[in-house]
Amino acid sequence: MANLRATQKLMTRRLLLDHGLALFQDKGYAATTVDEIAASAGTTRTTFYLHFPSKSQLMQALVEDLDDIRTADDDPPLAEVVARGDRALIEQWLNRKFDQWGAVRAHLVAAYQAAAIEPEIKATVETWFEAVTSALHEGLDRAGRFDAASRPVRSMLAFGQFEYVARRWLSTGWTVDRTICLRTLSDSWCHLLAG
C-alpha cells in the first residue's frame, strides 16, 4: 500500500511538472497561475502545494530536469573536450547541444522567463552558466593552454557565443544554415580554447 501511495505521489508530481511546463509554453511563465496548473493536471491547489511550495519551486524542479537532460549525453564531459583540444570533439559536443535544443526548448524559454521575475530562478540560471564557464576554464587549466590570466576570458567568450546562438535559435529557429553555424562556432571555439 505504501508503494502504491509513493507511486501515485510521484505520478501527481510529474503531472504537475508536465502540465506546468505546457502552460508556461502556451501562456508564458508570468501569466500562468498555480490554480491553472493544478486544474490542468486534474488536481487541486491544495495538492499542488503538497508537492511544491510555490510556482517558482515547480520551475526550479523543471530547471533541474533540464540540467539532467542537458548533461546526460556529455561523454566526454566538457572539461575533457576542452582539455583535449581536438576540433572534431569540440564540434561533436556542440552538435549534441544543438540536437538537444528541440527537446528542451520549452524548458529553456520558461527558465529564461522565470529568471526575469524570480530571484531564485535567476540565481539558478546564473549558477548553471558559471558551471559551464568553469568547465571550459578547467579544461584550459588541465591542458595548460594559453596564459593563465586569459583563460577565464576565453571561457567566458566561448560560452557567450554559444549562449547567444542558443537564445537566437529559441526566438527565431535556424535563420542560418545549421551546418554553417556549427562549423563557424566550432572554428571560434577552437581559436579561443584549442589554440
PDB file of C-alpha atoms in Angstrom:
ATOM      1  CA  MET A   1       0.000   0.000   0.000  1.00  0.00           C
ATOM      2  CA  ALA A   2       2.858   2.377   0.826  1.00  0.00           C
ATOM      3  CA  ASN A   3       4.447   1.683  -2.572  1.00  0.00           C
ATOM      4  CA  LEU A   4       1.174   2.499  -4.313  1.00  0.00           C
ATOM      5  CA  ARG A   5       0.898   5.810  -2.448  1.00  0.00           C
ATOM      6  CA  ALA A   6       4.520   6.676  -3.243  1.00  0.00           C
ATOM      7  CA  THR A   7       3.954   5.835  -6.919  1.00  0.00           C
ATOM      8  CA  GLN A   8       0.781   7.947  -7.027  1.00  0.00           C
ATOM      9  CA  LYS A   9       2.624  10.831  -5.383  1.00  0.00           C
ATOM     10  CA  LEU A  10       5.394  10.642  -7.982  1.00  0.00           C
ATOM     11  CA  MET A  11       2.844  10.459 -10.799  1.00  0.00           C
ATOM     12  CA  THR A  12       0.999  13.517  -9.474  1.00  0.00           C
ATOM     13  CA  ARG A  13       4.252  15.432  -9.157  1.00  0.00           C
ATOM     14  CA  ARG A  14       5.171  14.520 -12.745  1.00  0.00           C
ATOM     15  CA  LEU A  15       1.716  15.572 -13.965  1.00  0.00           C
ATOM     16  CA  LEU A  16       2.102  18.945 -12.253  1.00  0.00           C
ATOM     17  CA  LEU A  17       5.535  19.411 -13.818  1.00  0.00           C
ATOM     18  CA  ASP A  18       4.379  18.414 -17.301  1.00  0.00           C
ATOM     19  CA  HIS A  19       1.200  20.492 -17.213  1.00  0.00           C
ATOM     20  CA  GLY A  20       3.044  23.449 -15.690  1.00  0.00           C
ATOM     21  CA  LEU A  21       5.599  23.325 -18.498  1.00  0.00           C
ATOM     22  CA  ALA A  22       2.869  23.088 -21.140  1.00  0.00           C
ATOM     23  CA  LEU A  23       1.073  26.095 -19.656  1.00  0.00           C
ATOM     24  CA  PHE A  24       4.304  28.089 -19.415  1.00  0.00           C
ATOM     25  CA  GLN A  25       4.864  27.324 -23.086  1.00  0.00           C
ATOM     26  CA  ASP A  26       1.309  28.339 -24.076  1.00  0.00           C
ATOM     27  CA  LYS A  27       0.728  31.339 -21.801  1.00  0.00           C
ATOM     28  CA  GLY A  28       4.157  32.313 -20.549  1.00  0.00           C
ATOM     29  CA  TYR A  29       5.557  31.845 -17.063  1.00  0.00           C
ATOM     30  CA  ALA A  30       4.244  35.078 -15.529  1.00  0.00           C
ATOM     31  CA  ALA A  31       0.684  34.652 -16.837  1.00  0.00           C
ATOM     32  CA  THR A  32       0.289  31.067 -15.585  1.00  0.00           C
ATOM     33  CA  THR A  33      -1.275  30.576 -12.146  1.00  0.00           C
ATOM     34  CA  VAL A  34      -0.986  27.763  -9.624  1.00  0.00           C
ATOM     35  CA  ASP A  35      -4.737  27.165  -9.957  1.00  0.00           C
ATOM     36  CA  GLU A  36      -4.386  26.711 -13.732  1.00  0.00           C
ATOM     37  CA  ILE A  37      -1.534  24.251 -13.307  1.00  0.00           C
ATOM     38  CA  ALA A  38      -3.474  22.234 -10.729  1.00  0.00           C
ATOM     39  CA  ALA A  39      -6.662  22.199 -12.831  1.00  0.00           C
ATOM     40  CA  SER A  40      -4.770  21.223 -15.974  1.00  0.00           C
ATOM     41  CA  ALA A  41      -3.178  18.323 -14.095  1.00  0.00           C
ATOM     42  CA  GLY A  42      -6.606  17.234 -12.834  1.00  0.00           C
ATOM     43  CA  THR A  43      -5.910  18.069  -9.216  1.00  0.00           C
ATOM     44  CA  THR A  44      -6.405  20.905  -6.724  1.00  0.00           C
ATOM     45  CA  ARG A  45      -4.472  23.897  -5.458  1.00  0.00           C
ATOM     46  CA  THR A  46      -4.015  22.069  -2.137  1.00  0.00           C
ATOM     47  CA  THR A  47      -2.462  19.089  -3.896  1.00  0.00           C
ATOM     48  CA  PHE A  48      -0.179  21.428  -5.844  1.00  0.00           C
ATOM     49  CA  TYR A  49       1.104  22.899  -2.574  1.00  0.00           C
ATOM     50  CA  LEU A  50       1.713  19.419  -1.147  1.00  0.00           C
ATOM     51  CA  HIS A  51       4.247  18.943  -3.938  1.00  0.00           C
ATOM     52  CA  PHE A  52       5.610  22.461  -4.479  1.00  0.00           C
ATOM     53  CA  PRO A  53       5.623  25.408  -2.051  1.00  0.00           C
ATOM     54  CA  SER A  54       5.254  27.835  -4.978  1.00  0.00           C
ATOM     55  CA  LYS A  55       5.150  28.157  -8.742  1.00  0.00           C
ATOM     56  CA  SER A  56       8.826  29.128  -8.672  1.00  0.00           C
ATOM     57  CA  GLN A  57       9.642  25.851  -6.867  1.00  0.00           C
ATOM     58  CA  LEU A  58       7.885  23.949  -9.647  1.00  0.00           C
ATOM     59  CA  MET A  59      10.009  25.929 -12.113  1.00  0.00           C
ATOM     60  CA  GLN A  60      13.101  25.079 -10.059  1.00  0.00           C
ATOM     61  CA  ALA A  61      12.264  21.377 -10.455  1.00  0.00           C
ATOM     62  CA  LEU A  62      11.859  21.883 -14.220  1.00  0.00           C
ATOM     63  CA  VAL A  63      15.286  23.540 -14.337  1.00  0.00           C
ATOM     64  CA  GLU A  64      16.729  20.519 -12.533  1.00  0.00           C
ATOM     65  CA  ASP A  65      15.084  18.275 -15.155  1.00  0.00           C
ATOM     66  CA  LEU A  66      16.604  20.482 -17.843  1.00  0.00           C
ATOM     67  CA  ASP A  67      20.046  20.202 -16.303  1.00  0.00           C
ATOM     68  CA  ASP A  68      19.743  16.401 -16.230  1.00  0.00           C
ATOM     69  CA  ILE A  69      18.739  16.358 -19.916  1.00  0.00           C
ATOM     70  CA  ARG A  70      21.451  18.851 -20.845  1.00  0.00           C
ATOM     71  CA  THR A  71      24.289  16.872 -19.279  1.00  0.00           C
ATOM     72  CA  ALA A  72      23.058  13.295 -19.911  1.00  0.00           C
ATOM     73  CA  ASP A  73      24.898  12.971 -23.228  1.00  0.00           C
ATOM     74  CA  ASP A  74      28.104  14.723 -22.171  1.00  0.00           C
ATOM     75  CA  ASP A  75      30.564  11.955 -22.877  1.00  0.00           C
ATOM     76  CA  PRO A  76      33.256  13.054 -22.601  1.00  0.00           C
ATOM     77  CA  PRO A  77      32.375  15.939 -20.286  1.00  0.00           C
ATOM     78  CA  LEU A  78      33.002  19.490 -21.482  1.00  0.00           C
ATOM     79  CA  ALA A  79      36.165  19.991 -19.414  1.00  0.00           C
ATOM     80  CA  GLU A  80      37.685  16.903 -21.055  1.00  0.00           C
ATOM     81  CA  VAL A  81      36.630  18.091 -24.530  1.00  0.00           C
ATOM     82  CA  VAL A  82      38.426  21.385 -23.954  1.00  0.00           C
ATOM     83  CA  ALA A  83      41.475  19.741 -22.361  1.00  0.00           C
ATOM     84  CA  ARG A  84      41.926  17.517 -25.415  1.00  0.00           C
ATOM     85  CA  GLY A  85      41.578  20.499 -27.749  1.00  0.00           C
ATOM     86  CA  ASP A  86      40.513  18.297 -30.662  1.00  0.00           C
ATOM     87  CA  ARG A  87      38.413  20.126 -33.250  1.00  0.00           C
ATOM     88  CA  ALA A  88      36.293  17.081 -34.107  1.00  0.00           C
ATOM     89  CA  LEU A  89      35.497  16.527 -30.438  1.00  0.00           C
ATOM     90  CA  ILE A  90      34.574  20.198 -29.944  1.00  0.00           C
ATOM     91  CA  GLU A  91      32.290  20.118 -32.980  1.00  0.00           C
ATOM     92  CA  GLN A  92      30.734  16.852 -31.809  1.00  0.00           C
ATOM     93  CA  TRP A  93      29.993  18.347 -28.360  1.00  0.00           C
ATOM     94  CA  LEU A  94      28.431  21.477 -29.875  1.00  0.00           C
ATOM     95  CA  ASN A  95      26.392  19.395 -32.326  1.00  0.00           C
ATOM     96  CA  ARG A  96      24.955  17.315 -29.461  1.00  0.00           C
ATOM     97  CA  LYS A  97      23.885  20.549 -27.762  1.00  0.00           C
ATOM     98  CA  PHE A  98      22.230  21.763 -30.971  1.00  0.00           C
ATOM     99  CA  ASP A  99      20.419  18.405 -31.160  1.00  0.00           C
ATOM    100  CA  GLN A 100      19.150  18.821 -27.579  1.00  0.00           C
ATOM    101  CA  TRP A 101      17.624  22.248 -28.137  1.00  0.00           C
ATOM    102  CA  GLY A 102      14.450  20.888 -29.710  1.00  0.00           C
ATOM    103  CA  ALA A 103      13.820  18.607 -26.734  1.00  0.00           C
ATOM    104  CA  VAL A 104      14.439  21.327 -24.145  1.00  0.00           C
ATOM    105  CA  ARG A 105      13.057  24.396 -25.906  1.00  0.00           C
ATOM    106  CA  ALA A 106      10.017  24.737 -23.606  1.00  0.00           C
ATOM    107  CA  HIS A 107      12.221  24.284 -20.523  1.00  0.00           C
ATOM    108  CA  LEU A 108      14.699  26.918 -21.683  1.00  0.00           C
ATOM    109  CA  VAL A 109      12.078  29.503 -22.617  1.00  0.00           C
ATOM    110  CA  ALA A 110      10.277  29.022 -19.299  1.00  0.00           C
ATOM    111  CA  ALA A 111      13.559  29.217 -17.366  1.00  0.00           C
ATOM    112  CA  TYR A 112      14.562  32.483 -19.031  1.00  0.00           C
ATOM    113  CA  GLN A 113      11.087  33.957 -18.489  1.00  0.00           C
ATOM    114  CA  ALA A 114      11.068  32.892 -14.833  1.00  0.00           C
ATOM    115  CA  ALA A 115      14.608  34.201 -14.278  1.00  0.00           C
ATOM    116  CA  ALA A 116      13.396  37.669 -15.254  1.00  0.00           C
ATOM    117  CA  ILE A 117      10.978  37.787 -12.295  1.00  0.00           C
ATOM    118  CA  GLU A 118      12.036  35.108  -9.805  1.00  0.00           C
ATOM    119  CA  PRO A 119      15.330  35.803  -7.973  1.00  0.00           C
ATOM    120  CA  GLU A 120      15.901  32.132  -7.076  1.00  0.00           C
ATOM    121  CA  ILE A 121      15.463  31.042 -10.702  1.00  0.00           C
ATOM    122  CA  LYS A 122      17.786  33.829 -11.838  1.00  0.00           C
ATOM    123  CA  ALA A 123      20.367  32.579  -9.324  1.00  0.00           C
ATOM    124  CA  THR A 124      19.950  29.002 -10.596  1.00  0.00           C
ATOM    125  CA  VAL A 125      20.409  30.069 -14.213  1.00  0.00           C
ATOM    126  CA  GLU A 126      23.489  32.089 -13.230  1.00  0.00           C
ATOM    127  CA  THR A 127      24.913  29.068 -11.379  1.00  0.00           C
ATOM    128  CA  TRP A 128      24.283  26.952 -14.454  1.00  0.00           C
ATOM    129  CA  PHE A 129      26.115  29.493 -16.651  1.00  0.00           C
ATOM    130  CA  GLU A 130      29.002  29.628 -14.175  1.00  0.00           C
ATOM    131  CA  ALA A 131      29.240  25.818 -14.195  1.00  0.00           C
ATOM    132  CA  VAL A 132      29.663  25.755 -17.979  1.00  0.00           C
ATOM    133  CA  THR A 133      32.222  28.564 -17.921  1.00  0.00           C
ATOM    134  CA  SER A 134      34.064  26.777 -15.096  1.00  0.00           C
ATOM    135  CA  ALA A 135      34.155  23.540 -17.115  1.00  0.00           C
ATOM    136  CA  LEU A 136      35.677  25.431 -20.058  1.00  0.00           C
ATOM    137  CA  HIS A 137      38.217  27.053 -17.742  1.00  0.00           C
ATOM    138  CA  GLU A 138      39.009  23.711 -16.080  1.00  0.00           C
ATOM    139  CA  GLY A 139      39.752  22.180 -19.480  1.00  0.00           C
ATOM    140  CA  LEU A 140      42.141  25.010 -20.334  1.00  0.00           C
ATOM    141  CA  ASP A 141      43.846  24.638 -16.949  1.00  0.00           C
ATOM    142  CA  ARG A 142      44.260  20.877 -17.421  1.00  0.00           C
ATOM    143  CA  ALA A 143      45.805  21.411 -20.832  1.00  0.00           C
ATOM    144  CA  GLY A 144      47.985  24.286 -19.621  1.00  0.00           C
ATOM    145  CA  ARG A 145      46.893  26.077 -22.749  1.00  0.00           C
ATOM    146  CA  PHE A 146      47.210  29.867 -23.075  1.00  0.00           C
ATOM    147  CA  ASP A 147      48.274  32.371 -20.463  1.00  0.00           C
ATOM    148  CA  ALA A 148      46.509  31.638 -17.163  1.00  0.00           C
ATOM    149  CA  ALA A 149      45.209  35.209 -16.959  1.00  0.00           C
ATOM    150  CA  SER A 150      43.416  34.870 -20.314  1.00  0.00           C
ATOM    151  CA  ARG A 151      41.705  31.541 -19.558  1.00  0.00           C
ATOM    152  CA  PRO A 152      38.677  32.987 -17.709  1.00  0.00           C
ATOM    153  CA  VAL A 153      38.093  35.489 -20.519  1.00  0.00           C
ATOM    154  CA  ARG A 154      38.457  32.831 -23.222  1.00  0.00           C
ATOM    155  CA  SER A 155      35.977  30.635 -21.339  1.00  0.00           C
ATOM    156  CA  MET A 156      33.509  33.494 -20.922  1.00  0.00           C
ATOM    157  CA  LEU A 157      33.743  34.460 -24.600  1.00  0.00           C
ATOM    158  CA  ALA A 158      33.260  30.874 -25.804  1.00  0.00           C
ATOM    159  CA  PHE A 159      30.223  30.359 -23.604  1.00  0.00           C
ATOM    160  CA  GLY A 160      28.859  33.798 -24.517  1.00  0.00           C
ATOM    161  CA  GLN A 161      28.931  32.885 -28.199  1.00  0.00           C
ATOM    162  CA  PHE A 162      27.186  29.584 -27.535  1.00  0.00           C
ATOM    163  CA  GLU A 163      24.551  31.225 -25.342  1.00  0.00           C
ATOM    164  CA  TYR A 164      23.873  33.915 -27.956  1.00  0.00           C
ATOM    165  CA  VAL A 165      23.331  31.281 -30.663  1.00  0.00           C
ATOM    166  CA  ALA A 166      21.051  29.329 -28.290  1.00  0.00           C
ATOM    167  CA  ARG A 167      18.923  32.370 -27.466  1.00  0.00           C
ATOM    168  CA  ARG A 168      18.667  33.367 -31.136  1.00  0.00           C
ATOM    169  CA  TRP A 169      17.596  29.830 -32.001  1.00  0.00           C
ATOM    170  CA  LEU A 170      14.968  29.904 -29.241  1.00  0.00           C
ATOM    171  CA  SER A 171      13.433  33.083 -30.616  1.00  0.00           C
ATOM    172  CA  THR A 172      13.826  32.563 -34.380  1.00  0.00           C
ATOM    173  CA  GLY A 173      14.880  28.985 -35.098  1.00  0.00           C
ATOM    174  CA  TRP A 174      17.660  28.370 -37.607  1.00  0.00           C
ATOM    175  CA  THR A 175      17.831  31.579 -39.653  1.00  0.00           C
ATOM    176  CA  VAL A 176      21.235  30.500 -40.969  1.00  0.00           C
ATOM    177  CA  ASP A 177      22.196  27.036 -42.110  1.00  0.00           C
ATOM    178  CA  ARG A 178      22.758  24.863 -39.026  1.00  0.00           C
ATOM    179  CA  THR A 179      25.835  23.181 -40.520  1.00  0.00           C
ATOM    180  CA  ILE A 180      27.468  26.528 -41.294  1.00  0.00           C
ATOM    181  CA  CYS A 181      26.603  27.765 -37.804  1.00  0.00           C
ATOM    182  CA  LEU A 182      28.094  24.621 -36.252  1.00  0.00           C
ATOM    183  CA  ARG A 183      31.313  24.850 -38.260  1.00  0.00           C
ATOM    184  CA  THR A 184      31.725  28.559 -37.585  1.00  0.00           C
ATOM    185  CA  LEU A 185      31.076  28.222 -33.859  1.00  0.00           C
ATOM    186  CA  SER A 186      33.488  25.272 -33.769  1.00  0.00           C
ATOM    187  CA  ASP A 187      36.116  27.427 -35.525  1.00  0.00           C
ATOM    188  CA  SER A 188      35.639  30.155 -32.960  1.00  0.00           C
ATOM    189  CA  TRP A 189      35.789  27.726 -30.014  1.00  0.00           C
ATOM    190  CA  CYS A 190      38.959  26.178 -31.448  1.00  0.00           C
ATOM    191  CA  HIS A 191      40.524  29.636 -31.724  1.00  0.00           C
ATOM    192  CA  LEU A 192      39.521  30.545 -28.169  1.00  0.00           C
ATOM    193  CA  LEU A 193      40.044  27.186 -26.473  1.00  0.00           C
ATOM    194  CA  ALA A 194      42.338  24.986 -28.563  1.00  0.00           C
ATOM    195  CA  GLY A 195      44.777  27.468 -29.997  1.00  0.00           C
TER     196      GLY A 195
END
